[in-house]
Each structure stands twice: as structure tokens, then as C-alpha cells.
Coordinates of C-alpha atoms and ligand atoms in Angstrom, one line a residue:
X1 CA 74.2 46.3 84.1
X2 CA 73.6 48.6 81.2
X3 CA 74.8 51.7 81.6
X4 CA 77.9 53.5 80.1
X5 CA 80.4 54.5 83.5
X6 CA 79.8 58.5 82.6
X7 CA 76.0 58.6 81.6
X8 CA 75.4 57.3 85.5
X9 CA 76.1 60.7 86.4
X10 CA 73.5 63.0 87.3
X11 CA 75.1 65.6 85.2
X12 CA 76.8 63.3 82.9
X13 CA 79.9 65.4 80.7
X14 CA 79.5 68.5 82.9
X15 CA 84.0 68.2 84.2
X16 CA 86.4 68.3 81.4
X17 CA 88.2 65.8 80.5
X18 CA 92.1 66.4 82.6
X19 CA 92.8 62.7 82.0
X20 CA 96.6 62.4 82.0
X21 CA 98.6 61.5 78.0
X22 CA 100.9 59.8 80.3
X23 CA 102.0 58.9 84.6
X24 CA 105.7 60.8 85.4
X25 CA 108.8 57.7 85.0
X26 CA 109.0 58.6 89.2
X27 CA 108.0 60.0 92.0
X28 CA 108.6 60.3 95.6
X29 CA 105.0 59.5 97.0
X30 CA 102.2 58.4 94.3
X31 CA 99.5 57.9 96.5
X32 CA 95.9 56.1 94.9
X33 CA 92.4 57.3 95.2
X34 CA 90.8 60.6 95.9
X35 CA 87.7 60.2 99.2
X36 CA 89.1 61.2 102.8
X37 CA 91.7 59.2 102.9
X38 CA 93.6 60.0 99.5
X39 CA 92.7 63.7 99.5
X40 CA 93.3 64.1 103.5
X41 CA 97.2 62.2 102.7
X42 CA 98.1 64.3 99.8
X43 CA 97.1 67.6 102.5
X44 CA 99.0 66.3 105.7
X45 CA 101.8 65.7 103.7
X46 CA 102.5 68.7 101.9
X47 CA 102.0 70.5 105.2
X48 CA 104.9 68.8 106.7
X49 CA 106.6 69.5 104.1
X50 CA 106.5 66.6 101.7
X51 CA 104.9 67.8 98.9
X52 CA 108.0 68.1 96.1
X53 CA 107.4 65.3 94.9
X54 CA 104.3 64.0 94.7
X55 CA 100.6 62.6 92.8
X56 CA 97.8 61.5 93.7
X57 CA 95.8 58.5 91.0
X58 CA 92.0 59.1 89.6
X59 CA 90.1 56.4 88.1
X60 CA 87.0 58.8 87.9
X61 CA 87.2 62.2 86.5
X62 CA 86.3 64.2 89.5
X63 CA 88.0 63.2 93.9
X64 CA 85.3 62.5 96.2
X65 CA 86.3 58.9 96.3
X66 CA 82.7 57.4 98.2
X67 CA 80.9 61.3 97.8
X68 CA 81.6 60.8 94.0
X69 CA 80.1 57.3 92.9
X70 CA 77.1 57.1 95.3
X71 CA 74.8 59.3 92.9
X72 CA 71.7 57.6 93.8
X73 CA 68.6 59.3 94.8
X74 CA 69.0 59.9 98.6
X75 CA 72.3 59.1 99.7
X76 CA 73.8 61.5 102.9
X77 CA 76.4 60.3 105.6
X78 CA 74.5 59.0 108.4
X79 CA 77.1 60.1 111.1
X80 CA 76.5 64.8 111.2
X81 CA 78.1 66.3 109.3
X82 CA 80.6 68.6 111.5
X83 CA 82.0 64.9 112.2
X84 CA 81.7 64.0 109.6
X85 CA 84.9 66.2 108.7
X86 CA 88.6 67.3 108.3
X87 CA 89.2 68.3 111.8
X88 CA 91.4 70.9 109.8
X89 CA 88.3 71.4 106.6
X90 CA 85.0 72.5 109.3
X91 CA 82.7 73.3 106.9
X92 CA 80.4 76.0 109.2
X93 CA 77.6 75.8 105.7
X94 CA 77.0 72.5 106.0
X95 CA 72.8 73.3 104.9
X96 CA 71.9 69.6 107.1
X97 CA 73.0 68.3 110.0
X98 CA 73.3 64.7 107.7
X99 CA 74.4 66.0 105.0
X100 CA 73.5 64.9 101.4
X101 CA 75.9 63.1 99.4
X102 CA 75.7 66.7 96.5
X103 CA 76.9 68.2 99.6
X104 CA 79.7 66.0 100.8
X105 CA 81.1 65.2 97.1
X106 CA 81.8 69.9 96.8
X107 CA 83.0 70.0 100.2
X108 CA 85.9 67.1 99.3
X109 CA 86.1 69.2 95.6
X110 CA 86.3 72.2 97.5
X111 CA 88.9 70.7 99.7
X112 CA 91.0 69.6 97.7
X113 CA 91.1 73.1 95.6
X114 CA 91.2 74.9 98.3
X115 CA 94.9 73.5 99.4
X116 CA 96.3 72.9 95.9
X117 CA 95.8 68.6 95.6
X118 CA 94.1 68.9 93.0
X119 CA 96.6 69.8 90.3
X120 CA 98.8 67.2 91.4
X121 CA 95.8 64.6 90.6
X122 CA 95.9 62.2 87.5
X123 CA 92.0 61.8 86.7
X124 CA 91.1 58.3 84.3
X125 CA 94.5 56.8 85.7
X126 CA 93.7 53.4 87.6
X127 CA 96.1 51.6 89.0
X128 CA 96.4 48.1 87.9
X129 CA 99.8 47.2 89.7
X130 CA 101.9 48.1 92.4
X131 CA 104.9 45.8 92.8
X132 CA 107.6 45.9 95.2
X133 CA 111.1 46.5 93.5
X134 CA 113.6 45.1 96.4
X135 CA 116.9 46.0 94.3
X136 CA 115.8 49.9 93.5
X137 CA 113.3 49.9 96.7
X138 CA 110.6 51.4 95.2
X139 CA 106.8 50.6 93.6
X140 CA 107.0 49.7 90.0
X141 CA 103.4 51.4 89.2
X142 CA 101.4 49.1 87.1
X143 CA 98.6 52.1 85.9
X144 CA 95.7 52.4 82.8
X145 CA 97.8 55.2 81.4
X146 CA 101.2 54.2 81.5
X147 CA 104.0 52.7 84.6
X148 CA 106.2 54.4 86.5
X149 CA 107.4 54.2 89.6
X150 CA 107.2 55.4 93.3
X151 CA 109.8 55.8 96.9
X152 CA 106.3 54.9 99.0
X153 CA 103.4 53.9 98.0
X154 CA 99.4 55.2 100.3
X155 CA 96.7 53.5 99.3
X156 CA 93.4 55.4 99.8
X157 CA 92.0 53.0 97.8
X158 CA 88.3 52.9 100.0
X159 CA 86.9 49.5 101.3
X160 CA 83.8 49.9 100.2
X161 CA 84.9 51.3 96.7
X162 CA 84.3 48.0 95.2
X163 CA 80.0 47.1 94.0
X164 CA 79.8 43.2 94.9
X165 CA 76.6 41.6 92.8
X166 CA 75.6 38.4 94.3
X167 CA 76.2 36.1 91.7
X168 CA 72.1 35.4 91.1
X169 CA 71.9 31.9 88.2
X170 CA 70.4 33.5 84.6
X171 CA 71.6 37.0 86.2
X172 CA 72.6 37.9 83.3
X173 CA 69.7 36.7 81.4
X174 CA 67.9 39.7 82.7
X175 CA 65.9 41.0 79.3
X176 CA 65.8 44.0 81.6
X177 CA 67.2 47.6 83.3
X178 CA 70.6 46.5 86.2
X179 CA 72.6 48.1 88.3
X180 CA 73.7 49.0 91.5
X181 CA 73.4 51.3 94.2
X182 CA 76.8 52.5 93.7
X183 CA 76.7 53.2 90.2
X184 CA 73.5 54.3 89.5
X185 CA 71.9 54.8 85.9
X186 CA 70.9 58.2 85.6
X187 CA 69.6 57.6 82.0
X188 CA 66.7 55.6 83.3
X189 CA 63.5 56.9 84.8
X190 CA 61.3 54.9 87.2
X191 CA 58.4 56.5 86.4
X192 CA 55.9 53.4 86.3
X193 CA 57.9 50.4 86.6
X194 CA 58.3 48.3 88.2
X195 CA 61.0 47.4 90.2
X196 CA 62.5 45.1 92.5
X197 CA 64.9 46.1 95.0
X198 CA 67.5 43.5 96.1
X199 CA 69.4 44.5 99.5
X200 CA 68.1 46.1 103.4
X201 CA 71.3 47.6 103.9
X202 CA 72.2 51.3 104.2
X203 CA 72.1 52.4 100.8
X204 CA 68.1 51.2 100.5
X205 CA 67.1 52.8 103.4
X206 CA 67.3 56.0 101.5
X207 CA 67.2 55.1 98.6
X208 CA 63.6 53.2 98.1
X209 CA 61.7 55.7 99.5
X210 CA 62.3 57.7 96.3
X211 CA 61.8 55.2 94.2
X212 CA 58.9 54.0 95.9
X213 CA 56.7 57.5 94.7
X214 CA 57.6 57.7 91.2
X215 CA 57.5 53.3 90.1
X216 CA 54.1 51.8 90.4
X217 CA 55.7 48.5 91.6
X218 CA 58.8 48.6 94.0
X219 CA 58.9 44.5 94.8
X220 CA 61.8 44.7 97.6
X221 CA 63.9 41.1 98.4
X222 CA 64.7 40.9 102.2
X223 CA 67.3 38.7 103.0
X224 CA 67.6 39.3 107.0
X225 CA 65.8 43.2 107.4
X226 CA 68.2 45.9 109.9
X227 CA 67.4 47.6 112.7
X228 CA 66.6 50.9 112.0
X229 CA 65.8 53.9 114.0
X230 CA 64.7 57.1 114.2
X231 CA 67.4 60.0 112.1
X232 CA 67.2 63.5 113.5
X233 CA 69.0 65.3 110.2
X234 CA 67.5 69.0 110.1
X235 CA 67.9 71.9 107.8
X236 CA 70.7 74.3 109.7
X237 CA 69.6 77.8 110.2
X238 CA 71.2 81.3 108.7
X239 CA 71.9 82.0 112.8
X240 CA 73.9 78.7 113.3
X241 CA 75.6 78.7 110.3
X242 CA 76.2 82.1 110.9
X243 CA 77.2 81.6 114.5
X244 CA 79.8 78.7 113.1
X245 CA 81.5 80.9 110.0
X246 CA 82.2 83.5 113.2
X247 CA 82.9 81.6 116.3
X248 CA 85.2 78.9 114.8
X249 CA 85.1 77.2 118.3
X250 CA 81.3 76.8 118.5
X251 CA 81.9 74.5 116.3
X252 CA 84.2 73.3 117.7
X253 CA 82.2 72.4 120.2
X254 CA 79.8 70.7 118.6
X255 CA 81.7 68.5 116.6
X256 CA 83.3 67.7 120.2
X257 CA 80.3 67.2 121.1
X258 CA 79.4 64.2 118.9
X259 CA 82.0 62.6 119.1
X260 CA 82.4 62.7 123.1
X261 CA 78.9 60.9 123.1
X262 CA 78.7 58.5 119.8
X263 CA 82.0 56.9 121.2
X264 CA 80.4 57.2 125.3
X265 CA 77.5 56.7 124.8
X266 CA 76.7 53.5 121.7
X267 CA 80.4 52.5 121.8
X268 CA 81.0 51.7 125.3
X269 CA 78.1 49.4 124.6
X270 CA 79.2 47.5 121.4
X271 CA 82.1 47.2 121.8
X272 CA 80.9 45.1 125.6
X273 CA 78.6 43.6 123.4
X274 CA 76.6 45.1 126.9
X275 CA 72.8 44.0 129.0
X276 CA 71.3 47.6 127.6
X277 CA 71.7 46.5 124.3
X278 CA 68.4 45.4 124.9
X279 CA 67.3 49.7 125.6
X280 CA 68.5 49.8 122.3
X281 CA 66.3 47.2 121.2
X282 CA 63.8 49.3 122.7
X283 CA 64.0 51.7 120.5
X284 CA 63.5 50.7 117.6
X285 CA 60.4 48.4 118.0
X286 CA 59.3 51.4 119.0
X287 CA 60.3 53.1 116.2
X288 CA 58.2 50.5 114.4
X289 CA 55.7 49.8 115.9
X290 CA 55.1 53.5 115.9
X291 CA 55.9 53.2 112.0
X292 CA 54.0 49.8 110.7
X293 CA 50.3 48.7 112.1
X294 CA 50.0 46.0 110.8
X295 CA 51.6 42.9 112.4
X296 CA 52.2 40.4 110.3
X297 CA 54.9 43.4 107.8
X298 CA 56.5 44.8 111.7
X299 CA 57.2 40.7 111.9
X300 CA 59.1 40.7 108.8
X301 CA 60.9 43.3 109.4
X302 CA 61.4 42.5 112.7
X303 CA 65.1 41.9 113.1
X304 CA 66.3 38.8 115.3
X305 CA 69.3 40.0 116.2
X306 CA 70.9 42.5 118.9
X307 CA 71.4 45.9 117.5
X308 CA 74.3 46.9 116.9
X309 CA 75.7 43.3 114.6
X310 CA 75.1 44.7 111.2
X311 CA 75.0 48.7 111.0
X312 CA 72.7 51.0 112.6
X313 CA 70.1 52.2 109.9
X314 CA 68.5 55.8 110.3
X315 CA 65.9 56.6 108.0
X316 CA 61.9 57.9 109.1
X317 CA 61.2 57.3 105.5
X318 CA 61.1 54.2 104.7
X319 CA 58.9 51.8 106.7
X320 CA 56.1 54.4 105.7
X321 CA 57.2 53.6 102.1
X322 CA 57.0 49.9 102.9
X323 CA 53.5 50.4 103.5
X324 CA 52.9 52.4 100.8
X325 CA 49.9 49.9 98.0
X326 CA 52.9 50.0 95.7
X327 CA 54.9 48.0 96.7
X328 CA 56.1 44.5 98.4
X329 CA 58.3 43.2 100.9
X330 CA 60.1 39.7 99.6
X331 CA 61.5 37.5 101.9
X332 CA 61.6 34.4 99.4
X333 CA 64.9 33.1 98.8
X334 CA 66.1 34.8 95.1
X335 CA 66.8 31.5 93.6
X336 CA 67.2 32.4 90.1
X337 CA 67.1 35.4 87.6
X338 CA 65.1 35.4 84.5
X339 CA 64.9 37.2 80.8
X340 CA 61.5 38.2 82.5
X341 CA 62.7 39.0 86.7
X342 CA 63.0 37.4 88.9
X343 CA 61.7 33.5 90.6
X344 CA 62.0 33.2 94.8
X345 CA 62.6 29.8 96.0
X346 CA 58.6 29.3 96.5
X347 CA 58.6 28.5 92.8
X348 CA 56.4 32.5 92.1
X349 CA 57.6 34.7 88.9
X350 CA 58.3 38.5 90.2
X351 CA 58.2 40.3 86.9
X352 CA 60.0 43.4 87.4
X353 CA 61.7 46.1 84.3
X354 CA 64.6 46.4 86.4
X355 CA 66.5 45.3 89.2
X356 CA 68.4 47.2 91.4
X357 CA 70.6 45.9 94.1
X358 CA 71.2 47.4 97.4
X359 CA 73.6 44.7 97.6
X360 CA 76.7 46.7 99.6
X361 CA 80.7 46.2 98.9
X362 CA 83.5 44.3 98.1
X363 CA 85.0 44.2 101.9
X364 CA 86.7 41.3 103.1
X365 CA 87.5 40.3 98.8
X366 CA 88.5 44.1 98.3
X367 CA 90.0 43.5 95.2
X368 CA 92.5 46.2 95.7
X369 CA 94.2 43.3 97.2
X370 CA 95.4 40.9 94.1
X371 CA 97.3 44.0 92.4
X372 CA 99.7 44.9 95.5
X373 CA 102.6 42.5 95.4
X374 CA 104.9 42.4 98.1
X375 CA 108.6 41.6 99.1
X376 CA 108.3 38.0 98.3
X377 CA 106.0 38.9 95.3
X378 CA 103.0 37.5 96.4
X379 CA 99.8 39.6 96.5
X380 CA 98.7 41.3 99.9
X381 CA 95.4 39.0 99.2
X382 CA 97.8 36.3 99.1
X383 CA 100.0 36.9 102.2
X384 CA 96.2 37.2 103.8
X385 CA 95.2 34.3 103.4
X386 CA 95.6 32.1 106.4
X387 CA 95.2 34.9 108.9
X388 CA 92.4 37.0 107.2
X389 CA 93.1 40.4 106.8
X390 CA 95.2 42.1 109.1
X391 CA 97.9 45.8 109.1
X392 CA 99.9 47.2 112.0
X393 CA 97.4 51.0 113.4
X394 CA 94.8 49.4 110.9
X395 CA 98.1 50.8 107.9
X396 CA 100.7 48.8 107.9
X397 CA 102.1 45.2 106.5
X398 CA 105.2 43.0 107.3
X399 CA 107.0 42.7 103.6
X400 CA 105.1 45.4 101.9
X401 CA 107.3 48.2 102.3
X402 CA 107.3 51.7 102.2
X403 CA 103.1 50.4 101.4
X404 CA 100.6 52.3 103.7
X405 CA 96.8 51.1 103.5
X406 CA 94.2 54.2 104.8
X407 CA 91.3 52.3 105.9
X408 CA 92.9 49.2 106.6
X409 CA 92.1 46.2 108.3
X410 CA 90.1 46.5 111.2
X411 CA 90.2 51.0 110.5
X412 CA 85.9 50.6 110.4
X413 CA 83.9 51.9 113.1
X414 CA 80.2 51.5 113.6
X415 CA 79.0 54.2 115.3
X416 CA 81.3 57.0 114.6
X417 CA 82.6 58.6 111.1
X418 CA 85.5 57.0 110.1
X419 CA 87.9 59.9 109.5
X420 CA 88.6 60.1 112.5
X421 CA 90.9 57.1 111.3
X422 CA 92.2 58.1 108.6
X423 CA 92.7 60.9 110.4
X424 CA 95.2 59.5 112.9
X425 CA 96.4 56.3 109.8
X426 CA 97.5 59.4 108.2
X427 CA 99.4 60.8 110.8
X428 CA 101.4 57.1 111.4
X429 CA 102.4 58.1 107.7
X430 CA 104.2 61.6 108.3
X431 CA 105.5 59.5 111.5
X432 CA 107.5 57.1 109.1
X433 CA 108.2 59.3 107.0
X434 CA 109.4 62.1 109.5
X435 CA 111.4 59.1 111.3
X436 CA 113.1 57.4 107.5
X437 CA 114.6 61.1 107.8
X438 CA 115.7 61.4 110.8
X439 CA 117.5 57.9 110.4
X440 CA 118.9 59.2 107.4
X441 CA 116.9 55.7 106.0
X442 CA 115.5 55.1 103.0
X443 CA 112.9 52.7 103.6
X444 CA 110.6 51.8 106.2
X445 CA 109.3 48.1 107.0
X446 CA 107.1 47.7 110.0
X447 CA 108.2 43.8 111.6
X448 CA 106.7 40.8 111.7
X449 CA 105.8 40.5 115.5
X450 CA 105.0 43.7 115.7
X451 CA 102.3 42.9 113.7
X452 CA 101.3 39.5 115.2
X453 CA 100.8 41.7 118.6
X454 CA 98.9 43.7 117.0
X455 CA 96.3 41.7 115.1
X456 CA 96.0 39.2 118.3
X457 CA 95.2 41.7 120.6
X458 CA 93.0 43.1 117.8
X459 CA 91.5 39.8 117.6
X460 CA 90.7 38.9 121.4
X461 CA 89.1 41.7 121.9
X462 CA 87.1 41.8 118.8
X463 CA 85.8 38.7 120.3
X464 CA 83.4 40.0 123.4
X465 CA 82.0 42.2 120.5
X466 CA 78.4 42.9 119.6
X467 CA 80.0 42.5 115.8
X468 CA 81.1 39.1 115.6
X469 CA 77.9 38.0 119.2
X470 CA 75.6 39.6 118.4
X471 CA 73.8 36.4 116.0
X472 CA 74.2 38.2 113.0
X473 CA 76.4 37.6 109.8
X474 CA 77.2 40.6 108.5
X475 CA 79.5 42.4 106.2
X476 CA 81.8 42.8 109.1
X477 CA 83.2 39.5 109.2
X478 CA 85.5 37.3 106.9
X479 CA 84.6 34.2 105.6
X480 CA 85.9 32.3 108.7
X481 CA 84.0 34.4 111.1
X482 CA 87.0 36.3 111.6
X483 CA 86.4 40.4 111.8
X484 CA 88.6 41.8 109.5
X485 CA 86.9 45.0 109.5
X486 CA 85.9 46.9 112.5
X487 CA 88.1 48.4 114.9
X488 CA 86.8 46.5 118.5
X489 CA 88.3 49.3 121.5
X490 CA 87.0 52.8 121.9
X491 CA 88.2 55.1 118.7
X492 CA 89.6 57.3 120.6
X493 CA 92.1 54.2 121.7
X494 CA 93.2 53.9 118.2
X495 CA 93.4 57.6 117.7
X496 CA 96.6 57.8 120.5
X497 CA 98.1 54.4 119.3
X498 CA 98.2 54.9 115.5
X499 CA 98.2 58.6 115.2
X500 CA 101.8 58.2 117.5
X501 CA 104.3 56.1 115.6
X502 CA 106.1 54.2 116.9
X503 CA 110.0 53.3 115.3
X504 CA 110.6 50.7 117.8
X505 CA 108.0 48.4 115.6
X506 CA 110.1 49.2 112.3
X507 CA 113.0 48.0 111.0
X508 CA 114.2 51.4 108.9
X509 CA 116.9 51.0 106.1
X510 CA 118.6 52.1 104.0
X511 CA 118.1 51.5 100.2
X512 CA 121.3 50.1 100.1
X513 CA 120.2 47.7 102.6
X514 CA 121.9 48.2 105.7
X515 CA 120.5 49.8 108.8
X516 CA 121.5 53.3 109.0
X517 CA 123.6 55.0 111.6
X518 CA 120.9 57.4 111.9
X519 CA 118.8 54.6 112.4
X520 CA 120.1 53.5 115.5
X521 CA 118.7 56.3 118.0
X522 CA 115.5 56.5 116.6
X523 CA 115.2 53.6 118.0
X524 CA 116.9 53.9 121.1
X525 CA 114.1 57.1 121.1
X526 CA 111.6 54.2 123.0
X527 CA 113.6 52.3 124.7
X528 CA 112.6 49.2 123.4
X529 CA 115.4 48.1 120.4
X530 CA 115.1 44.8 118.9
Ligands
FAD1 C1 76.9 55.6 100.5 C2 77.7 54.9 101.5 C3 77.3 55.5 103.1 C4 78.4 56.1 103.5 N1 78.2 56.8 105.1 C5 79.0 56.7 106.0 C6 78.9 57.5 106.7 O1 77.4 58.6 107.1 N2 80.3 57.5 108.3 C7 81.4 57.0 107.3 O2 81.6 57.5 108.7 N3 81.0 56.2 106.8 C8 80.9 56.5 105.6 N4 81.1 55.7 104.7 C9 81.7 55.1 103.8 C10 82.9 55.6 103.3 O3 83.9 54.5 102.8 C11 84.1 56.5 104.1 O4 83.5 57.3 105.2 C12 84.9 57.4 103.3 O5 84.1 58.5 102.4 C13 85.9 56.1 102.4 O6 86.8 57.1 102.1 P1 88.5 56.6 101.5 O7 89.1 57.8 100.7 O8 89.1 55.7 102.0 O9 87.5 56.0 100.5 P2 86.7 56.1 98.6 O10 85.8 57.2 98.8 O11 86.0 54.7 98.0 O12 87.5 56.6 97.9 C14 88.8 56.3 97.1 C15 89.0 56.0 95.9 O13 90.6 55.4 95.6 C16 89.6 55.2 93.7 N5 90.8 54.4 93.7 C17 90.4 52.8 94.3 N6 90.8 51.3 93.4 C18 91.2 52.5 91.9 C19 92.6 52.0 91.7 N7 93.2 50.7 91.6 N8 93.2 52.9 90.5 C20 93.5 54.9 90.8 N9 91.8 55.2 91.7 C21 91.0 54.3 92.3 C22 88.3 55.7 93.2 O14 87.7 55.5 92.5 C23 87.5 56.6 95.2 O15 87.7 56.9 94.9 C24 80.5 55.3 103.4 C25 79.6 54.7 102.8 C26 79.0 54.4 101.2 C27 78.9 54.0 99.5

């Protein structure tokens, strides 16, 4: 990799240095990350009265998370913007129905300002380790700007925030430029260059058509083709935006329509791995047939698994770009990287000037799990070594008290907006803090049996879904073939279960170790005290 983080920004140098000299010694609530999760949690907690002593740690120099990091050309959301935004902060002024990255990043920055979150952020500050201190019932956080403690730790560190780059033999010997799509090197001009693009996921489908326009030659290294459908993005009309501004209920209606259409039309097919998915497949085949005339290329680009098994992609210019004279689709396996390029299994040396990795993110092996250590001193990664990633309501893990993980295990979605899931989790966190306050308690820890029940239920539900049995291997599944990433049901069911905090599934204790008198009254409200 050849670029520094600052050089990767298209507007490098525009952001003033807002990094603190040191972190505070102690806070009540520490939140990691300033994407949808971190910002949403900070706003909701402040509104619920927990904002007095709350900070956010952000390793970057600005807010936005995914939408700050991914500046590759063509980056945009694949869920309608009316739905892919906070329910409490609708934006009537989206300029397109599926917004591009700069507009989403600006939306998050504006939202942080509007809700007074920006001043609470410790920018350019990385969480390095978090260890539960049982003696004092608090988290000891080691950060890049010193040590601090916090009563509560909320991780909004992102499920798709750590780029995954395959470990090809010889990769470090490559003589040209290489970078991952999430770390786009804006100092590198692809004009007139020979560019290798590795991977055929959601990002590649967006940036390849733009790279193709100016590169001399593009070689796409495809392991598995993806199902690609027509994109419905369009510019919004001034009248439409005026109506949303004047009658906000119209935008709420539009959001609800988008949500329920995705839920009832698509989700119902995916969770049942329904035979009706063959009709979705027919749509995908029609899109290829309409756009790709060469039967040999068409065969190369047609997946052999059920649509939905991997993420459904949308693009109108991906297939046309692949047919331009300067593009080759290479399906031979990559065996090695050499100084002059990439060697495939058939012995061909593909000479290139640049390698762009569109190879996705570390998901089931996200390094965040290596840095959080619970009551018995084991890390989340060690804790999950046997069972795979598991969290009650995707949020809490037994033995990791006062810790909440946004976008945690089995909260991912393949058909709708992740913000829906994140908002439900945030309501869960607020519910936990409310329960502690009512009980006069300090520490909340999910009961192991509640977590085990949840996990067993989720895994049983996952088995028949298209993600587990659709005939593909994807980043949704871990090395053992379990699905620790996606929510295998309608999202309204997740919201119903998660947004409601169920005290009976938790142990509420006071700092001195006992169950405070108030905890009983909280527990009995559920009627299932144990
Ligand atoms: C290119 C792309 C397109 C996507 N499109 C969609 C879409 O259309 N619809 C959809 O629902 N989802 C989409 N997603 C998924 C997207 O990641 C989520 O929707 C959402 O943005 C996640 O928000 P988050 O706050 O949980 O995590 P992130 O946005 O990833 O934010 C995590 C933050 O934590 C910070 N951080 C991480 N580790 C540390 C640390 N140790 N110390 C300090 N800070 C740290 C990061 O710098 C980052 O700011 C997309 C993802 C990508 C990569």
C-alpha cells in the first residue's frame, strides 16, 4: 500500500486538526466511532438525559464512519436515502433517490452539528484495548491519547470498517501502486494506466465503470460473479423536495413505503429461500441478456447460486463497462503477485501499473473483537472462538458488563437499511440505562442462558435462509459455515424484540456486588424473574 491516510482523501488537508491533547481521566459513557451507530447512540442518550458525561472516540479526523472512509469514485448507498438515514432526522433535500457518498457524509456531519455531538468527539483517537475492571466496575480504555476509564462502553466501531486484503504470495514485492477501495488513493491518477481490479462485490460494481473510462486497460479478476440488477437511482425533482420540506409526513410515508416493500417483497423470499426467488433470478438473467451480447462473457458473468445468497447488487453501467475494448474479465485463480503484476494459475503474467482491491471487509474476524476483554480477562474473539460471534439482541454479551455492541452479531441485513437495526439497538441501550436508574444499580450484564436461548433461536432461523442454503460461500458465513452476521428474519421482528429492554434477561447489580433492592422491582415487572 503506497498512500498515507491524508493523501487518500479527495479534499486532503481541508479538515482542521481537532484532536485532543489527551483523553479525559474518566467519563460515564464512552462511545467508539462516529458513523450512524456512534452518532445515533450519542444523540439518543443525550435526549434521554444521559448526555452530561459522554464522549465519542474516533480514530479519523471527521465524522461519517463508512461514509468518511469510502471515497472511491461512484460510491453510493444501495438502499433509498429516505430509508437509509435516521428516522428522527429526515433529509428532505437528498439530491438523488440513492445518494452518493459525499452527500451521505455531509448529512452525518450536519446531523452531528445539529444535535451538538461534534464537540463531544475526541478525533484522531483510537481505542486500543478495553478491559473490564471488576474491582471498580468500569472499563479501562487504553487509547492512542492515553488511558481513561468509563462506566459504560458502546462500540460503534463498524462491521464493515476494517478492509480485507487477500494475502497473495509476493504481494509486498509489487512494483506499482496498490490500495483497497475503502482507502482510495486520490493522489493516484489511473489515466492511461493498466489497472487490475480484484473482487466483484458492491464497491467494484460502483467504481469499475468510472476507472474504465480513463484507464488504458482494466483487468477484472473475478472469483465469483454477483447477481446484478438494474439500478433505480434518479435525481430528485425540486417539487418533490419542496413537498417533503412543506409536508414532512409525505417523506415519512415514502420511507415507510420503501421499508415495507423491501420487507414484504424481498425479505420474505430471502428468509424462506423461497422458490419464488427463481423469478428474481429471471430478472437478473434478463438484465445480463439485455446488456451483455457476447454469450461467452454472459456465461462468465452469470452466477450459479440463488440470488440473495450474496448481496444483491444494482448497476446500469457495470456490464456495459465490462464490454469496453479496454476491459478483460479474468476468471483464472490468482496464484501470486510479482513486481510487474499478477500471475494466474494458467501461468499468465498480467502486467499492471496498479492493483485495486475491491475485496470487502473483515467481518466475522473483525479485529475489534481482539481488543475488548471481559470479566475473566478473555477477549471477545477468544470468548467467541467455539460458538462463533453471538450477542443477545445483537448487542450484549454475557461476561462483558456495561458493554453494548452496535451493528453486532446477526444484525446485518441483505435487503434494507442497517440504520433500522442500529436504531433498535440504541433503544435497547437507553432501556438498559433506564432499568439501572430505576433499580439504583450500576452494572448490567446479560444472563448467559438468555444469550444462549437467543443464539440458538437465531441460528435455527438462519438454517433455511438463502444466506445459509443458497449455494454460495459469502462473507455472511464464518469459517465453520455458521451465519453470525445477518438477521435471519423480518427486521420488524428484530425491532420489536430489541427496542424493548427485557430486564428479566439481565443481571442488574450495584457497584458493591449485590443486587440492589430496586432491581427486584425492575425484574418483577417482566413477570419472569429468575
Ligand atoms: C461502501 C459501502 C456501502 C454501504 N452501503 C450501505 C447501504 O446502502 N445500506 C446499508 O444499510 N448499509 C450499507 N453499508 C453498511 C454500512 O457500513 C452501515 O450501513 C453503516 O454505515 C454502519 O455504521 P456504523 O456506525 O455501525 O459503522 P461505521 O460507519 O463503519 O463507523 C465505524 C466508526 O468507528 C471508527 N472506529 C473503528 N474502530 C475504532 C477504534 N479502535 N478507535 C476509534 N474509532 C474507531 C471508524 O473510524 C468509524 O468512524 C455500506 C458499507 C460500505 C462499506
